[in-house]
Amino acid sequence: MVDKIASIDLDLCNYCGACVEACRLGAIVLEREPAAVPVTDFSQYKDLWIFAEQRAGGLARVSFELLGEGKKLAADLGESLCAFYIGPVSPPNVESLLNRGAEKVYVVADESLLNFQDDLYTDILAHLITRFKPAILLAGATYIGRSFIPRVAARLRTGLTADCTGLAIDPE
């Protein structure tokens, strides 16, 4: 109250509505404008990506499992199956991904990426997705996948389905 007039410091207000309920005279109204929802043109998004997880420079088994499932889903969608690899320089890893079904492999390679780093992997993948626009991304439910994939989803304001035991594409 300032000079017996209700006054709300908007710099301190968190829009909780407590003042509305507390005002016996009903003199306070909380007006909220609907949040602007950005419209995304999904026609630009294509291909199915899998995260080719590496540990100590070698590809994790889950990478090959994802390639197998991803190949079926990509075929159902009529999309290309791609992998993305973050880790030390390793032509044999890239070759292995291509030999196991990846049509293309996006590589971010540096010796400093040998060990998983949450923030750095998040930055890298968010950049790749923003630039290349995959329609679907699959990652294993490993400690690495569980650590940074939700961060990427939150940063890009997109959906995330965790702990899938089966995946299928509805033709409709």
CSV table of C-alpha atoms in Angstrom, one decimal:
chain,number,residue,atom,x,y,z
A,1,MET,CA,0.0,0.0,0.0
A,2,VAL,CA,1.2,3.4,-0.9
A,3,ASP,CA,-1.0,6.3,0.4
A,4,LYS,CA,-3.8,3.8,1.0
A,5,ILE,CA,-3.7,2.7,-2.7
A,6,ALA,CA,-2.8,-0.8,-3.7
A,7,SER,CA,0.6,-0.8,-5.3
A,8,ILE,CA,2.4,-3.7,-6.8
A,9,ASP,CA,6.1,-3.6,-7.5
A,10,LEU,CA,6.3,-5.4,-10.9
A,11,ASP,CA,10.0,-5.9,-10.5
A,12,LEU,CA,9.3,-8.1,-7.5
A,13,CYS,CA,6.0,-9.7,-8.7
A,14,ASN,CA,6.2,-13.4,-9.7
A,15,TYR,CA,2.6,-13.5,-10.9
A,16,CYS,CA,1.7,-16.1,-8.2
A,17,GLY,CA,-1.8,-14.5,-7.7
A,18,ALA,CA,-1.5,-14.3,-3.9
A,19,CYS,CA,-2.4,-10.6,-3.9
A,20,VAL,CA,-5.5,-11.2,-5.9
A,21,GLU,CA,-6.8,-13.7,-3.3
A,22,ALA,CA,-5.7,-11.4,-0.4
A,23,CYS,CA,-7.5,-8.3,-1.6
A,24,ARG,CA,-10.9,-8.2,0.2
A,25,LEU,CA,-12.2,-5.6,-2.2
A,26,GLY,CA,-11.4,-7.4,-5.4
A,27,ALA,CA,-9.5,-4.4,-6.7
A,28,ILE,CA,-6.5,-6.4,-8.0
A,29,VAL,CA,-6.8,-8.3,-11.2
A,30,LEU,CA,-4.1,-10.5,-12.7
A,31,GLU,CA,-4.0,-10.3,-16.4
A,32,ARG,CA,-1.9,-12.7,-18.3
A,33,GLU,CA,-1.3,-12.5,-22.0
A,34,PRO,CA,-1.0,-15.8,-23.7
A,35,ALA,CA,2.6,-16.8,-24.3
A,36,ALA,CA,3.6,-16.5,-27.9
A,37,VAL,CA,4.2,-19.9,-29.3
A,38,PRO,CA,6.8,-20.0,-32.0
A,39,VAL,CA,5.6,-21.7,-35.1
A,40,THR,CA,8.1,-24.2,-36.5
A,41,ASP,CA,8.1,-25.3,-40.2
A,42,PHE,CA,8.6,-29.0,-39.8
A,43,SER,CA,8.8,-29.5,-43.5
A,44,GLN,CA,12.4,-28.6,-43.2
A,45,TYR,CA,13.1,-31.5,-40.9
A,46,LYS,CA,14.2,-34.8,-42.4
A,47,ASP,CA,16.1,-38.0,-41.7
A,48,LEU,CA,16.4,-40.2,-38.6
A,49,TRP,CA,19.5,-39.8,-36.5
A,50,ILE,CA,21.0,-42.1,-33.9
A,51,PHE,CA,23.6,-41.1,-31.3
A,52,ALA,CA,26.7,-43.2,-31.9
A,53,GLU,CA,27.9,-43.3,-28.3
A,54,GLN,CA,31.5,-43.9,-27.7
A,55,ARG,CA,33.4,-44.8,-24.5
A,56,ALA,CA,37.1,-44.7,-24.3
A,57,GLY,CA,37.2,-44.2,-28.1
A,58,GLY,CA,35.2,-47.3,-29.0
A,59,LEU,CA,31.6,-47.4,-30.1
A,60,ALA,CA,29.2,-48.6,-27.4
A,61,ARG,CA,27.0,-51.6,-28.3
A,62,VAL,CA,23.9,-49.5,-27.9
A,63,SER,CA,25.0,-47.6,-31.0
A,64,PHE,CA,24.6,-50.7,-33.2
A,65,GLU,CA,21.3,-51.6,-31.5
A,66,LEU,CA,20.0,-48.1,-32.4
A,67,LEU,CA,21.2,-48.5,-36.0
A,68,GLY,CA,19.1,-51.7,-36.3
A,69,GLU,CA,15.9,-50.1,-34.9
A,70,GLY,CA,16.6,-46.8,-36.7
A,71,LYS,CA,16.9,-48.6,-40.1
A,72,LYS,CA,13.4,-50.0,-39.7
A,73,LEU,CA,11.9,-46.7,-38.7
A,74,ALA,CA,13.7,-44.7,-41.4
A,75,ALA,CA,12.4,-47.2,-44.0
A,76,ASP,CA,8.9,-46.8,-42.7
A,77,LEU,CA,9.3,-43.0,-43.0
A,78,GLY,CA,11.1,-43.0,-46.3
A,79,GLU,CA,13.9,-41.1,-44.6
A,80,SER,CA,17.7,-41.6,-44.5
A,81,LEU,CA,19.3,-43.1,-41.5
A,82,CYS,CA,22.2,-41.0,-40.1
A,83,ALA,CA,24.4,-41.3,-37.1
A,84,PHE,CA,26.2,-38.5,-35.2
A,85,TYR,CA,29.5,-39.2,-33.5
A,86,ILE,CA,31.1,-37.1,-30.8
A,87,GLY,CA,34.5,-38.2,-29.7
A,88,PRO,CA,38.2,-38.6,-30.6
A,89,VAL,CA,39.2,-38.8,-34.2
A,90,SER,CA,38.3,-42.4,-35.3
A,91,PRO,CA,37.9,-43.3,-38.9
A,92,PRO,CA,37.3,-47.0,-37.9
A,93,ASN,CA,34.3,-45.9,-35.8
A,94,VAL,CA,32.8,-43.9,-38.8
A,95,GLU,CA,33.5,-46.8,-41.1
A,96,SER,CA,31.8,-49.2,-38.7
A,97,LEU,CA,28.7,-47.0,-38.5
A,98,LEU,CA,28.5,-46.8,-42.3
A,99,ASN,CA,29.0,-50.6,-42.7
A,100,ARG,CA,26.1,-51.2,-40.2
A,101,GLY,CA,23.5,-49.1,-42.0
A,102,ALA,CA,24.2,-45.4,-41.5
A,103,GLU,CA,23.9,-43.6,-44.8
A,104,LYS,CA,25.7,-40.6,-43.5
A,105,VAL,CA,27.7,-39.9,-40.3
A,106,TYR,CA,28.0,-36.4,-38.8
A,107,VAL,CA,31.3,-36.3,-36.9
A,108,VAL,CA,32.5,-33.8,-34.3
A,109,ALA,CA,36.0,-35.2,-33.5
A,110,ASP,CA,38.7,-34.0,-31.2
A,111,GLU,CA,40.9,-35.8,-28.7
A,112,SER,CA,39.4,-33.6,-26.0
A,113,LEU,CA,36.1,-35.3,-26.5
A,114,LEU,CA,37.3,-38.7,-25.5
A,115,ASN,CA,35.5,-38.4,-22.1
A,116,PHE,CA,31.8,-37.4,-21.9
A,117,GLN,CA,31.1,-33.8,-20.9
A,118,ASP,CA,27.5,-32.9,-20.3
A,119,ASP,CA,27.6,-29.3,-21.2
A,120,LEU,CA,29.9,-29.6,-24.2
A,121,TYR,CA,27.9,-32.6,-25.7
A,122,THR,CA,24.7,-30.6,-25.2
A,123,ASP,CA,26.1,-27.6,-27.0
A,124,ILE,CA,27.4,-29.7,-29.9
A,125,LEU,CA,24.2,-31.7,-30.4
A,126,ALA,CA,21.9,-28.6,-30.1
A,127,HIS,CA,24.0,-26.9,-32.7
A,128,LEU,CA,23.9,-30.0,-35.0
A,129,ILE,CA,20.1,-30.3,-34.7
A,130,THR,CA,19.6,-26.6,-35.3
A,131,ARG,CA,21.8,-26.7,-38.4
A,132,PHE,CA,20.8,-30.0,-40.0
A,133,LYS,CA,17.2,-30.4,-38.7
A,134,PRO,CA,16.7,-34.2,-38.2
A,135,ALA,CA,13.1,-35.3,-37.9
A,136,ILE,CA,13.8,-37.9,-35.2
A,137,LEU,CA,16.7,-38.6,-33.0
A,138,LEU,CA,17.3,-41.9,-31.1
A,139,ALA,CA,19.8,-42.3,-28.2
A,140,GLY,CA,20.4,-45.1,-25.8
A,141,ALA,CA,19.1,-45.0,-22.2
A,142,THR,CA,22.6,-45.1,-20.9
A,143,TYR,CA,24.0,-42.7,-18.3
A,144,ILE,CA,25.4,-40.6,-21.1
A,145,GLY,CA,22.2,-40.5,-23.1
A,146,ARG,CA,20.1,-39.8,-20.0
A,147,SER,CA,22.4,-37.0,-19.0
A,148,PHE,CA,22.6,-34.8,-22.1
A,149,ILE,CA,19.6,-35.7,-24.3
A,150,PRO,CA,17.0,-34.2,-22.0
A,151,ARG,CA,19.2,-31.0,-21.8
A,152,VAL,CA,19.2,-30.8,-25.6
A,153,ALA,CA,15.4,-31.3,-25.7
A,154,ALA,CA,14.9,-28.6,-23.1
A,155,ARG,CA,17.2,-26.2,-24.9
A,156,LEU,CA,15.4,-26.7,-28.2
A,157,ARG,CA,12.0,-26.8,-26.6
A,158,THR,CA,11.1,-30.1,-28.2
A,159,GLY,CA,9.6,-33.3,-27.0
A,160,LEU,CA,11.4,-36.2,-25.4
A,161,THR,CA,10.2,-39.8,-25.0
A,162,ALA,CA,12.3,-41.8,-22.5
A,163,ASP,CA,12.6,-45.5,-21.7
A,164,CYS,CA,11.0,-46.7,-24.9
A,165,THR,CA,10.7,-50.5,-25.1
A,166,GLY,CA,9.3,-50.4,-28.6
A,167,LEU,CA,9.0,-48.0,-31.4
A,168,ALA,CA,6.7,-47.9,-34.5
A,169,ILE,CA,5.6,-45.5,-37.1
A,170,ASP,CA,1.9,-45.0,-37.5
A,171,PRO,CA,1.3,-44.7,-41.3
A,172,GLU,CA,-1.5,-42.3,-40.7
